[in-house]
Short mmCIF file of C-alpha atoms and ligand atoms in Angstrom, two decimals:
data_model
loop_
_atom_site.label_atom_id
_atom_site.label_comp_id
_atom_site.label_asym_id
_atom_site.label_seq_id
_atom_site.Cartn_x
_atom_site.Cartn_y
_atom_site.Cartn_z
CA MET A 176 -15.25 -90.86 -17.93
CA LYS A 177 -16.12 -88.63 -14.96
CA ILE A 178 -13.57 -88.64 -12.14
CA LEU A 179 -13.67 -86.89 -8.77
CA PHE A 180 -10.07 -86.35 -7.61
CA VAL A 181 -10.05 -85.54 -3.90
CA THR A 182 -6.93 -84.27 -2.17
CA SER A 183 -5.81 -82.34 0.91
CA GLU A 184 -3.35 -80.18 -1.07
CA ALA A 185 -2.79 -79.06 -4.67
CA HIS A 186 -0.22 -76.70 -6.15
CA PRO A 187 -0.60 -73.70 -6.63
CA LEU A 188 -3.39 -73.45 -4.04
CA VAL A 189 -1.65 -75.21 -1.13
CA LYS A 190 1.47 -77.37 -1.15
CA THR A 191 3.59 -78.98 1.55
CA GLY A 192 5.28 -81.63 -0.60
CA GLY A 193 4.98 -84.00 -3.52
CA LEU A 194 1.25 -84.67 -3.13
CA GLY A 195 0.69 -80.99 -3.88
CA ASP A 196 2.72 -81.30 -7.08
CA VAL A 197 0.86 -84.43 -8.15
CA ALA A 198 -2.58 -82.95 -7.48
CA GLY A 199 -1.54 -79.79 -9.30
CA ALA A 200 -0.54 -81.68 -12.45
CA LEU A 201 -2.22 -85.08 -12.83
CA PRO A 202 -5.80 -83.75 -13.20
CA ASP A 203 -4.63 -81.47 -16.04
CA ALA A 204 -2.96 -84.39 -17.77
CA LEU A 205 -6.12 -86.50 -17.33
CA ALA A 206 -8.19 -83.70 -18.86
CA ALA A 207 -5.77 -83.61 -21.79
CA GLU A 208 -6.50 -87.33 -22.29
CA GLY A 209 -10.19 -86.48 -22.59
CA LEU A 210 -11.35 -87.39 -19.07
CA ASP A 211 -13.92 -85.22 -17.31
CA VAL A 212 -12.00 -84.73 -14.07
CA ARG A 213 -13.00 -82.44 -11.23
CA MET A 214 -11.16 -81.89 -8.01
CA MET A 215 -12.16 -81.42 -4.39
CA ILE A 216 -10.03 -79.77 -1.70
CA PRO A 217 -10.75 -78.16 1.68
CA GLY A 218 -11.63 -74.47 1.64
CA TYR A 219 -8.42 -73.32 3.32
CA PRO A 220 -8.00 -69.51 3.18
CA ALA A 221 -5.21 -69.81 0.57
CA ALA A 222 -7.33 -72.12 -1.58
CA LEU A 223 -10.33 -69.75 -1.47
CA GLU A 224 -8.03 -66.90 -2.39
CA ARG A 225 -6.11 -68.54 -5.23
CA ALA A 226 -8.90 -70.56 -6.87
CA GLU A 227 -10.75 -68.81 -9.67
CA ARG A 228 -14.38 -68.20 -10.68
CA LEU A 229 -15.97 -69.06 -7.35
CA THR A 230 -19.74 -69.68 -7.35
CA ASP A 231 -22.14 -71.40 -4.93
CA GLY A 232 -22.35 -75.17 -5.18
CA PRO A 233 -24.40 -77.78 -3.31
CA ASP A 234 -25.21 -77.10 0.33
CA LEU A 235 -24.35 -80.15 2.43
CA GLY A 236 -26.07 -78.91 5.60
CA ASP A 237 -24.23 -80.03 8.74
CA PRO A 238 -23.25 -83.55 7.69
CA LEU A 239 -21.32 -84.78 10.73
CA GLY A 240 -22.36 -82.17 13.28
CA PHE A 241 -19.15 -80.14 13.05
CA GLY A 242 -20.67 -77.14 11.28
CA ARG A 243 -22.48 -75.86 8.24
CA THR A 244 -20.75 -77.11 5.08
CA ARG A 245 -21.18 -75.94 1.50
CA LEU A 246 -19.37 -76.76 -1.67
CA ILE A 247 -18.06 -73.82 -3.62
CA SER A 248 -17.69 -74.48 -7.31
CA ALA A 249 -14.48 -72.99 -8.77
CA ARG A 250 -11.58 -73.54 -11.15
CA MET A 251 -7.94 -74.32 -10.61
CA PRO A 252 -5.74 -71.56 -12.07
CA GLY A 253 -4.95 -74.10 -14.83
CA GLY A 254 -8.66 -74.51 -15.60
CA VAL A 255 -9.63 -77.84 -14.00
CA PRO A 256 -13.06 -77.59 -12.27
CA LEU A 257 -12.83 -77.72 -8.52
CA TRP A 258 -15.01 -77.95 -5.44
CA LEU A 259 -13.84 -76.25 -2.30
CA VAL A 260 -15.29 -77.72 0.87
CA ASP A 261 -16.32 -74.59 2.72
CA CYS A 262 -16.72 -75.23 6.44
CA PRO A 263 -15.16 -72.19 8.15
CA ILE A 264 -15.08 -73.70 11.61
CA LEU A 265 -12.83 -76.49 10.30
CA PHE A 266 -10.80 -74.84 7.57
CA ASP A 267 -10.79 -71.06 7.95
CA ARG A 268 -7.71 -70.59 10.10
CA PRO A 269 -4.10 -69.46 9.61
CA GLY A 270 -1.29 -72.02 9.57
CA GLY A 271 -0.69 -75.10 7.44
CA PRO A 272 -3.17 -77.61 6.06
CA TYR A 273 -2.27 -80.19 8.73
CA ASN A 274 -0.75 -78.22 11.59
CA ASP A 275 -0.59 -74.87 13.30
CA ALA A 276 2.24 -72.36 13.21
CA SER A 277 4.10 -74.22 15.97
CA ARG A 278 3.85 -77.39 13.79
CA ALA A 279 1.49 -79.20 16.17
CA ASP A 280 -1.17 -81.23 14.34
CA TRP A 281 -4.56 -79.53 14.42
CA PRO A 282 -6.41 -81.25 17.28
CA ASP A 283 -9.52 -81.65 15.12
CA ASN A 284 -7.80 -83.21 12.09
CA HIS A 285 -10.11 -86.22 12.32
CA ARG A 286 -13.10 -83.88 11.93
CA ARG A 287 -11.48 -81.86 9.18
CA PHE A 288 -10.54 -84.80 7.00
CA ALA A 289 -13.62 -86.88 7.80
CA THR A 290 -15.58 -83.90 6.46
CA LEU A 291 -13.46 -83.76 3.30
CA SER A 292 -13.90 -87.52 2.81
CA TRP A 293 -17.63 -87.32 3.52
CA ALA A 294 -18.11 -84.50 1.01
CA ALA A 295 -16.30 -86.51 -1.68
CA ALA A 296 -18.33 -89.62 -0.96
CA TYR A 297 -21.55 -87.59 -0.99
CA LEU A 298 -20.73 -86.01 -4.34
CA GLY A 299 -19.78 -89.44 -5.65
CA LYS A 300 -23.06 -90.90 -4.52
CA VAL A 301 -25.60 -88.19 -5.38
CA GLY A 302 -23.76 -85.87 -7.78
CA ASP A 303 -23.67 -82.11 -7.84
CA GLY A 304 -27.37 -81.56 -8.51
CA LYS A 305 -26.58 -80.58 -12.09
CA ALA A 306 -26.26 -84.07 -13.53
CA TRP A 307 -22.54 -84.44 -12.87
CA LEU A 308 -21.99 -87.83 -11.22
CA PRO A 309 -18.51 -89.36 -11.14
CA ALA A 310 -17.80 -92.95 -12.16
CA VAL A 311 -14.79 -93.02 -9.81
CA VAL A 312 -13.90 -91.21 -6.61
CA HIS A 313 -10.09 -91.03 -6.53
CA ALA A 314 -8.83 -90.56 -2.96
CA ASN A 315 -5.25 -89.66 -2.04
CA ASP A 316 -3.53 -90.56 1.24
CA TRP A 317 -5.07 -90.84 4.71
CA GLN A 318 -6.78 -87.45 4.63
CA THR A 319 -9.27 -88.85 2.13
CA GLY A 320 -9.14 -92.46 3.36
CA LEU A 321 -12.65 -92.40 4.77
CA ALA A 322 -14.24 -91.60 1.38
CA PRO A 323 -14.20 -95.27 0.27
CA VAL A 324 -15.45 -96.24 3.76
CA TYR A 325 -18.50 -93.96 3.61
CA LEU A 326 -19.22 -95.10 0.06
CA LYS A 327 -19.25 -98.75 1.11
CA GLN A 328 -21.38 -97.97 4.16
CA TRP A 329 -24.04 -96.22 2.13
CA ARG A 330 -25.57 -99.14 0.32
CA GLY A 331 -26.99 -99.10 -3.18
CA PRO A 332 -25.38 -98.01 -6.43
CA GLY A 333 -22.40 -95.71 -6.23
CA PRO A 334 -19.14 -94.86 -7.95
CA GLY A 335 -16.00 -96.98 -7.93
CA SER A 336 -13.32 -95.90 -5.49
CA LEU A 337 -9.56 -95.78 -5.85
CA ILE A 338 -7.06 -94.76 -3.18
CA THR A 339 -3.51 -93.73 -4.00
CA ILE A 340 -0.85 -94.17 -1.31
CA HIS A 341 1.69 -91.35 -1.51
CA ASN A 342 3.30 -92.27 1.80
CA ILE A 343 2.29 -95.22 3.94
CA LEU A 344 3.92 -93.80 7.06
CA PHE A 345 1.22 -91.15 7.42
CA GLN A 346 -1.89 -93.08 8.39
CA GLY A 347 -4.24 -90.70 10.18
CA ARG A 348 -4.59 -92.62 13.45
CA PHE A 349 -7.01 -91.40 16.11
CA PRO A 350 -8.42 -92.74 19.39
CA ARG A 351 -11.30 -95.21 19.33
CA ALA A 352 -13.60 -92.50 20.71
CA ILE A 353 -13.74 -90.56 17.43
CA LEU A 354 -15.42 -93.36 15.48
CA GLU A 355 -19.03 -92.37 16.14
CA GLU A 356 -18.07 -88.70 15.91
CA VAL A 357 -17.14 -89.20 12.26
CA GLY A 358 -20.40 -90.98 11.58
CA LEU A 359 -19.24 -94.60 11.57
CA GLY A 360 -20.77 -97.46 13.54
CA PRO A 361 -19.03 -99.54 16.25
CA ASP A 362 -19.12 -102.61 13.96
CA LEU A 363 -16.35 -100.96 11.92
CA PHE A 364 -14.01 -101.11 14.91
CA ASP A 365 -12.77 -104.44 13.74
CA ILE A 366 -9.77 -105.95 12.00
CA ASP A 367 -11.92 -106.07 8.86
CA GLY A 368 -12.86 -102.42 9.31
CA VAL A 369 -10.98 -99.27 10.30
CA GLU A 370 -9.40 -100.62 13.50
CA PHE A 371 -5.59 -100.66 13.61
CA HIS A 372 -3.74 -101.59 16.80
CA GLY A 373 -6.51 -100.32 19.03
CA ALA A 374 -6.98 -97.05 17.17
CA VAL A 375 -8.99 -95.80 14.21
CA SER A 376 -6.88 -95.52 11.05
CA PHE A 377 -8.20 -93.46 8.16
CA LEU A 378 -5.66 -94.95 5.75
CA LYS A 379 -6.45 -98.49 6.76
CA GLY A 380 -10.14 -97.76 6.15
CA GLY A 381 -9.32 -96.57 2.64
CA LEU A 382 -7.13 -99.59 1.92
CA ARG A 383 -9.75 -101.94 3.26
CA PHE A 384 -12.77 -100.53 1.40
CA ALA A 385 -11.50 -98.96 -1.85
CA ASP A 386 -12.18 -100.99 -4.97
CA ARG A 387 -8.61 -100.43 -6.12
CA ILE A 388 -5.39 -99.30 -4.47
CA ASN A 389 -2.31 -97.90 -6.11
CA THR A 390 0.89 -96.20 -5.15
CA VAL A 391 3.27 -93.87 -6.90
CA SER A 392 5.93 -96.24 -8.24
CA PRO A 393 6.10 -99.95 -9.14
CA THR A 394 8.97 -100.59 -6.72
CA TYR A 395 7.14 -98.98 -3.77
CA ALA A 396 4.07 -101.09 -4.63
CA ARG A 397 6.22 -104.17 -3.98
CA GLU A 398 8.04 -102.70 -0.96
CA ILE A 399 4.88 -101.86 1.00
CA GLN A 400 3.89 -105.52 0.91
CA THR A 401 6.91 -106.36 3.10
CA PRO A 402 6.98 -106.14 6.91
CA GLU A 403 10.08 -103.90 6.72
CA MET A 404 8.36 -101.23 4.66
CA GLY A 405 4.63 -101.78 5.06
CA ALA A 406 4.30 -99.81 8.32
CA GLY A 407 2.01 -102.48 9.74
CA LEU A 408 -0.29 -102.50 6.72
CA ASP A 409 1.71 -105.00 4.67
CA GLY A 410 -0.53 -107.91 5.66
CA LEU A 411 -3.64 -106.12 4.43
CA LEU A 412 -1.82 -105.11 1.25
CA ARG A 413 -0.67 -108.66 0.56
CA HIS A 414 -4.26 -109.75 1.09
CA ARG A 415 -5.39 -107.12 -1.45
CA LYS A 416 -2.50 -107.74 -3.83
CA ALA A 417 -4.79 -108.37 -6.80
CA ALA A 418 -6.24 -104.85 -6.39
CA LEU A 419 -2.86 -103.12 -5.87
CA SER A 420 -0.61 -101.57 -8.50
CA GLY A 421 2.07 -98.90 -8.95
CA ILE A 422 2.05 -95.95 -11.34
CA LEU A 423 5.11 -93.76 -11.45
CA ASN A 424 4.41 -90.05 -10.96
CA GLY A 425 5.35 -87.54 -13.61
CA ALA A 426 7.10 -84.19 -13.58
CA ASP A 427 5.27 -81.04 -14.62
CA TYR A 428 7.63 -79.62 -17.22
CA ALA A 429 5.47 -76.50 -17.61
CA ILE A 430 6.88 -75.54 -14.21
CA TRP A 431 10.11 -77.53 -14.01
CA ASP A 432 11.87 -76.59 -17.24
CA PRO A 433 15.16 -74.65 -17.09
CA ALA A 434 14.52 -73.22 -20.55
CA ARG A 435 11.50 -71.18 -19.35
CA ASN A 436 11.77 -71.09 -15.58
CA PRO A 437 11.20 -67.49 -14.42
CA ASN A 438 13.23 -67.95 -11.21
CA LEU A 439 16.60 -68.39 -12.93
CA ILE A 440 19.10 -65.69 -13.75
CA ARG A 441 19.80 -67.54 -17.01
CA ASN A 442 17.61 -70.02 -18.86
CA TYR A 443 19.19 -72.99 -20.60
CA ASP A 444 18.52 -76.28 -22.34
CA ALA A 445 20.58 -79.41 -23.04
CA GLU A 446 22.63 -77.55 -25.68
CA THR A 447 23.44 -74.56 -23.48
CA VAL A 448 23.59 -76.36 -20.15
CA ALA A 449 27.26 -75.69 -19.40
CA GLU A 450 27.05 -71.88 -19.70
CA GLY A 451 23.53 -71.77 -18.25
CA LYS A 452 24.35 -73.71 -15.13
CA ALA A 453 27.61 -71.81 -14.64
CA ALA A 454 25.63 -68.54 -14.54
CA CYS A 455 23.03 -69.98 -12.18
CA LYS A 456 25.78 -71.35 -9.92
CA ARG A 457 27.54 -67.98 -9.73
CA ASP A 458 24.22 -66.33 -8.88
CA LEU A 459 23.39 -68.84 -6.13
CA GLN A 460 26.90 -68.73 -4.64
CA MET A 461 26.49 -64.98 -4.35
CA ARG A 462 22.98 -65.07 -2.91
CA MET A 463 23.86 -67.77 -0.38
CA ASP A 464 27.31 -66.47 0.68
CA LEU A 465 29.20 -69.40 -0.80
CA ALA A 466 32.73 -68.84 -2.10
CA PRO A 467 32.55 -67.91 -5.81
CA ARG A 468 34.30 -71.06 -7.01
CA PRO A 469 33.03 -72.11 -10.44
CA GLU A 470 34.96 -75.38 -10.39
CA ALA A 471 33.72 -76.62 -7.00
CA PRO A 472 31.18 -79.44 -7.33
CA LEU A 473 28.02 -77.96 -5.78
CA PHE A 474 25.70 -80.42 -4.04
CA GLY A 475 22.09 -79.43 -3.42
CA VAL A 476 19.38 -80.63 -1.04
CA VAL A 477 15.72 -79.58 -1.42
CA SER A 478 13.71 -81.60 1.00
CA ARG A 479 11.43 -82.04 3.94
CA ILE A 480 13.65 -82.78 6.92
CA SER A 481 12.39 -86.05 8.33
CA ASP A 482 13.75 -89.49 9.06
CA GLN A 483 12.39 -90.66 5.69
CA LYS A 484 14.73 -88.39 3.76
CA GLY A 485 17.96 -89.69 5.34
CA LEU A 486 19.51 -86.23 5.69
CA ASP A 487 21.43 -87.41 8.76
CA LEU A 488 23.65 -89.14 6.19
CA VAL A 489 24.31 -85.79 4.53
CA LEU A 490 25.27 -84.35 7.92
CA ALA A 491 27.57 -87.31 8.48
CA VAL A 492 29.51 -86.82 5.21
CA ALA A 493 29.40 -83.02 5.03
CA ASP A 494 32.90 -82.44 6.45
CA ARG A 495 34.47 -84.89 4.04
CA LEU A 496 32.51 -83.37 1.15
CA VAL A 497 33.90 -79.93 1.97
CA GLU A 498 37.44 -81.21 2.50
CA ALA A 499 37.28 -82.87 -0.92
CA GLY A 500 36.60 -79.43 -2.41
CA GLY A 501 32.81 -79.57 -2.69
CA GLN A 502 30.13 -77.10 -1.64
CA LEU A 503 26.74 -77.86 -0.15
CA VAL A 504 23.50 -75.90 -0.27
CA VAL A 505 20.51 -77.08 1.75
CA LEU A 506 16.90 -75.89 1.60
CA GLY A 507 14.61 -77.75 3.94
CA SER A 508 12.30 -77.72 6.89
CA GLY A 509 10.97 -80.27 9.33
CA GLU A 510 12.42 -81.86 12.43
CA ALA A 511 13.77 -79.14 14.69
CA ALA A 512 16.84 -81.04 15.98
CA GLU A 513 18.09 -81.82 12.49
CA GLU A 514 17.35 -78.28 11.32
CA ALA A 515 19.59 -77.05 14.16
CA GLU A 516 22.37 -79.42 13.12
CA PHE A 517 22.26 -78.06 9.59
CA ARG A 518 22.42 -74.51 10.95
CA ARG A 519 25.47 -75.40 13.05
CA LEU A 520 27.14 -77.01 10.04
CA ALA A 521 26.66 -73.86 7.97
CA GLU A 522 28.09 -71.81 10.81
CA ALA A 523 31.18 -74.04 11.06
CA ARG A 524 31.71 -74.25 7.29
CA GLN A 525 31.01 -70.71 6.13
CA GLY A 526 31.67 -70.22 2.46
CA SER A 527 31.36 -73.94 1.75
CA VAL A 528 27.98 -74.86 3.24
CA ALA A 529 24.85 -72.70 2.99
CA VAL A 530 21.63 -73.64 4.73
CA GLN A 531 18.21 -72.10 4.50
CA ILE A 532 15.60 -73.52 6.82
CA GLY A 533 12.05 -72.95 5.63
CA TYR A 534 9.91 -73.39 2.57
CA ASP A 535 10.93 -71.35 -0.47
CA GLU A 536 9.59 -72.27 -3.91
CA PRO A 537 11.79 -69.91 -6.02
CA LEU A 538 14.92 -70.99 -4.13
CA ALA A 539 14.05 -74.65 -4.78
CA HIS A 540 14.19 -73.88 -8.51
CA ARG A 541 17.43 -71.89 -8.20
CA ILE A 542 19.14 -74.73 -6.36
CA GLN A 543 18.00 -77.23 -8.97
CA ALA A 544 19.55 -75.01 -11.64
CA ALA A 545 22.77 -74.12 -9.82
CA ALA A 546 23.79 -77.45 -8.31
CA ASP A 547 25.87 -80.06 -10.08
CA ALA A 548 24.30 -82.91 -8.12
CA LEU A 549 21.20 -83.29 -5.93
CA LEU A 550 21.40 -85.46 -2.80
CA VAL A 551 18.38 -87.72 -2.20
CA PRO A 552 19.57 -90.33 0.34
CA SER A 553 16.03 -91.38 1.36
CA ARG A 554 15.47 -94.40 3.63
CA PHE A 555 12.29 -94.95 1.66
CA GLU A 556 10.78 -92.94 -1.17
CA PRO A 557 7.34 -93.76 -2.60
CA CYS A 558 8.20 -91.87 -5.80
CA GLY A 559 10.20 -88.73 -5.22
CA LEU A 560 9.86 -85.77 -7.54
CA THR A 561 12.99 -83.74 -6.81
CA GLN A 562 15.19 -86.28 -8.62
CA LEU A 563 12.97 -85.91 -11.71
CA TYR A 564 13.25 -82.12 -11.57
CA ALA A 565 17.00 -82.42 -11.02
CA MET A 566 17.50 -84.52 -14.14
CA ARG A 567 15.59 -82.04 -16.30
CA PHE A 568 17.78 -79.26 -14.84
CA GLY A 569 20.97 -81.17 -15.70
CA THR A 570 21.66 -81.82 -12.01
CA LEU A 571 22.67 -85.42 -11.42
CA PRO A 572 20.73 -87.13 -8.63
CA VAL A 573 22.69 -89.04 -5.99
CA ALA A 574 19.99 -91.29 -4.63
CA ARG A 575 19.41 -94.38 -2.54
CA ARG A 576 18.19 -97.34 -4.56
CA THR A 577 14.68 -97.46 -3.09
CA GLY A 578 11.09 -96.90 -4.25
CA GLY A 579 10.62 -94.44 -7.08
CA LEU A 580 14.28 -93.41 -6.93
CA ALA A 581 15.24 -96.91 -8.10
CA ASP A 582 12.61 -96.66 -10.85
CA THR A 583 13.78 -93.32 -12.27
CA VAL A 584 17.55 -92.94 -11.81
CA ILE A 585 20.01 -95.04 -13.83
CA ASP A 586 23.44 -95.34 -12.30
CA ALA A 587 26.29 -93.70 -14.24
CA ARG A 588 28.09 -97.06 -14.35
CA GLU A 589 25.43 -98.19 -16.82
CA PRO A 590 25.89 -97.15 -20.45
CA ASN A 591 22.75 -94.98 -20.31
CA GLY A 592 23.34 -93.60 -16.81
CA THR A 593 21.60 -90.48 -15.52
CA GLY A 594 22.81 -90.23 -11.91
CA PHE A 595 24.29 -92.15 -9.00
CA LEU A 596 22.65 -94.87 -6.90
CA PHE A 597 23.79 -96.41 -3.64
CA ASP A 598 22.31 -99.24 -1.61
CA THR A 599 23.26 -98.98 2.03
CA ALA A 600 21.61 -96.25 4.10
CA SER A 601 24.81 -95.28 5.88
CA ALA A 602 27.42 -92.55 5.75
CA VAL A 603 29.78 -95.02 4.05
CA GLY A 604 27.13 -95.90 1.48
CA LEU A 605 26.55 -92.25 0.60
CA TRP A 606 30.23 -91.35 0.69
CA THR A 607 31.12 -94.16 -1.71
CA ALA A 608 28.65 -92.67 -4.19
CA LEU A 609 30.04 -89.17 -3.61
CA GLU A 610 33.54 -90.36 -4.43
CA ARG A 611 32.21 -91.48 -7.79
CA VAL A 612 30.56 -88.06 -8.24
CA PHE A 613 33.85 -86.25 -7.60
CA ALA A 614 35.67 -88.58 -10.02
CA LEU A 615 33.16 -88.14 -12.84
CA HIS A 616 32.91 -84.40 -12.26
CA ALA A 617 36.67 -84.11 -12.78
CA ASP A 618 36.17 -85.46 -16.31
CA ALA A 619 34.27 -82.62 -17.98
CA THR A 620 33.42 -84.54 -21.14
CA ALA A 621 32.08 -87.59 -19.34
CA TRP A 622 30.09 -85.38 -16.94
CA GLN A 623 28.57 -83.42 -19.81
CA ALA A 624 27.44 -86.65 -21.51
CA VAL A 625 25.62 -87.96 -18.43
CA ARG A 626 24.12 -84.55 -17.74
CA GLN A 627 22.75 -84.17 -21.25
CA ARG A 628 21.30 -87.66 -21.11
CA ALA A 629 19.60 -86.85 -17.79
CA MET A 630 18.09 -83.70 -19.30
CA ARG A 631 16.63 -85.63 -22.23
CA GLN A 632 14.72 -88.13 -20.08
CA ASP A 633 10.98 -87.74 -20.42
CA PHE A 634 9.05 -88.15 -17.17
CA GLY A 635 6.13 -86.00 -18.33
CA TRP A 636 2.63 -86.72 -17.00
CA THR A 637 1.10 -88.12 -20.21
CA ARG A 638 2.28 -91.69 -19.59
CA ALA A 639 1.00 -91.63 -16.03
CA ALA A 640 -2.34 -90.10 -17.08
CA ARG A 641 -2.90 -92.95 -19.54
CA ALA A 642 -2.06 -95.50 -16.87
CA TYR A 643 -4.58 -93.85 -14.52
CA ARG A 644 -7.21 -93.91 -17.25
CA ASP A 645 -6.73 -97.69 -17.52
CA LEU A 646 -6.80 -98.03 -13.74
CA TYR A 647 -10.06 -96.04 -13.53
CA ARG A 648 -11.58 -98.50 -16.04
CA LYS A 649 -10.51 -101.41 -13.86
CA THR A 650 -11.87 -99.62 -10.81
CA ILE A 651 -15.27 -99.31 -12.47
CA GLU A 652 -15.19 -103.01 -13.43
CA THR A 653 -14.29 -104.03 -9.88
CA ALA A 654 -17.06 -101.87 -8.43
CA ASN A 655 -19.77 -103.37 -10.65
P1 LIG B 115 7.88 -85.46 -0.48
O1 LIG B 115 6.53 -85.35 -1.06
O2 LIG B 115 8.11 -86.75 0.23
O3 LIG B 115 8.25 -84.30 0.36
P2 LIG B 115 8.80 -85.24 -3.26
O4 LIG B 115 10.17 -85.33 -3.83
O5 LIG B 115 7.75 -86.07 -3.88
O6 LIG B 115 8.94 -85.51 -1.70
O7 LIG B 115 8.25 -83.76 -3.39
C1 LIG B 115 8.81 -82.68 -2.71
C2 LIG B 115 8.30 -81.38 -3.30
O8 LIG B 115 8.37 -80.38 -2.32
C3 LIG B 115 9.13 -80.89 -4.46
O9 LIG B 115 8.34 -80.07 -5.31
C4 LIG B 115 10.19 -80.04 -3.77
O10 LIG B 115 10.77 -79.09 -4.61
C5 LIG B 115 9.35 -79.40 -2.69
N1 LIG B 115 10.07 -79.00 -1.49
C6 LIG B 115 10.50 -79.80 -0.48
N2 LIG B 115 11.07 -79.07 0.50
C7 LIG B 115 11.00 -77.78 0.09
C8 LIG B 115 11.41 -76.53 0.68
N3 LIG B 115 11.99 -76.48 1.86
N4 LIG B 115 11.17 -75.41 -0.03
C9 LIG B 115 10.57 -75.46 -1.23
N5 LIG B 115 10.16 -76.59 -1.82
C10 LIG B 115 10.37 -77.74 -1.16
C1 LIG B 116 4.91 -88.48 -0.91
C2 LIG B 116 6.21 -89.25 -1.05
C3 LIG B 116 6.98 -88.90 -2.29
C4 LIG B 116 6.08 -88.79 -3.50
C5 LIG B 116 4.95 -87.82 -3.21
C6 LIG B 116 3.98 -87.65 -4.37
O1 LIG B 116 5.09 -87.25 -0.28
O2 LIG B 116 7.03 -89.10 0.09
O3 LIG B 116 7.96 -89.90 -2.54
O4 LIG B 116 6.80 -88.34 -4.62
O5 LIG B 116 4.20 -88.29 -2.12
O6 LIG B 116 3.39 -88.87 -4.75
#
């Protein structure tokens, strides 16, 4: 089965969050299941630099009038074949994949991601000129939402299309005026097309025209069909219910394994977790100017800072957490006002709270190893990966019962518990869970049992890859 997996980020080429992790791991796992999967990603400078074995691929001419576009054929560092969409005027610039250094969205994002979507649809329709023609184009999030739209517009035989929703809040909405610019006709500006509240929505287009839709956990697949959590697209999703499913993401244990992680001062497994984590905690306390207190429960946060992640709740309970004898270490970046509040907190609580604003991959691993518990108080969470990494690192997740968090963490009150869940998105809700963390942590034997159980959970990608293989089959059936 030939699959074209198209994405706007993929670890280790470019990553801003969980989509990068998924795109860096799922294609490998699909290949291991015998699928012929190839990827497509924009030719950002970092991607051109980090991809391997670059050679010329098909020349696409100037498809939408934004500039000369070629495909460069390459390999992911892990070996999966890859096409880089090389259009320097759109992609060759410093800054992030979606925004500039001052965090403003690139003003031409509609052109950039229409071009990515167009290139994927084109390859899906006509192949690479060397007899490689995918049976399914697998789009991910709004940046690739127009791929299913182009495919349905170009009549005649073509591949099936699947779109995965990693986060329904990001929809890629642009003014009406861009519709013709991205090569779509005015007839699509309709409730049955790409129109959404008077604007053009790339995600809506994908959800409307893809043969199949899925999201990254079974619970989130149900939640996005409700007005509370569907971000305006719940009606469409209820309408397309028969085509919608949820597949839980996996964790890439080649990267997220404390027994071989190169970022840790001491490697450990479930047998050696107590000594291993004690060493990692000492190391992190030193690096981050926290008091060297081995017995203090250390709470970690590794997160984007946005309303979704509910970190205002962490700010609201931080004083109590410190007064109860805990320590807090935060690594995150995002909304400037909340970043500033975390900085002020660290200033006021020196020795007990350490905050690093920014993106730091090695530090993310060190925190996962050093902390006793990881705070994930998300308002919504399509899947969430940090709680999976935490469990493998013997760090108990404290998570809100929503989306993929509800599907992966078992509360310690259950006989097979692996973490702590709370329901109400409020300071009281989180604090009530934290009281249970302090109580369990005081009982070393009980804590060790839960921690070892968490470490032995298997959220590897194989299960998810098999579920995607079945979903690709259904996608092909639906398309024909
Ligand atoms: P989301 O995709 O919504 O941000 P996930 O839990 O799915 O949430 O994935 C987040 C990924 O990004 C994880 O790999 C996590 O370690 C990483 N991450 C988040 N914030 C940072 C940061 N400030 N520095 C380094 N890694 C981060
Ligand atoms: C999104 C979601 C996150 C999910 C990730 C990968 O960024 O916010 O919950 O884990 O995508 O699917």
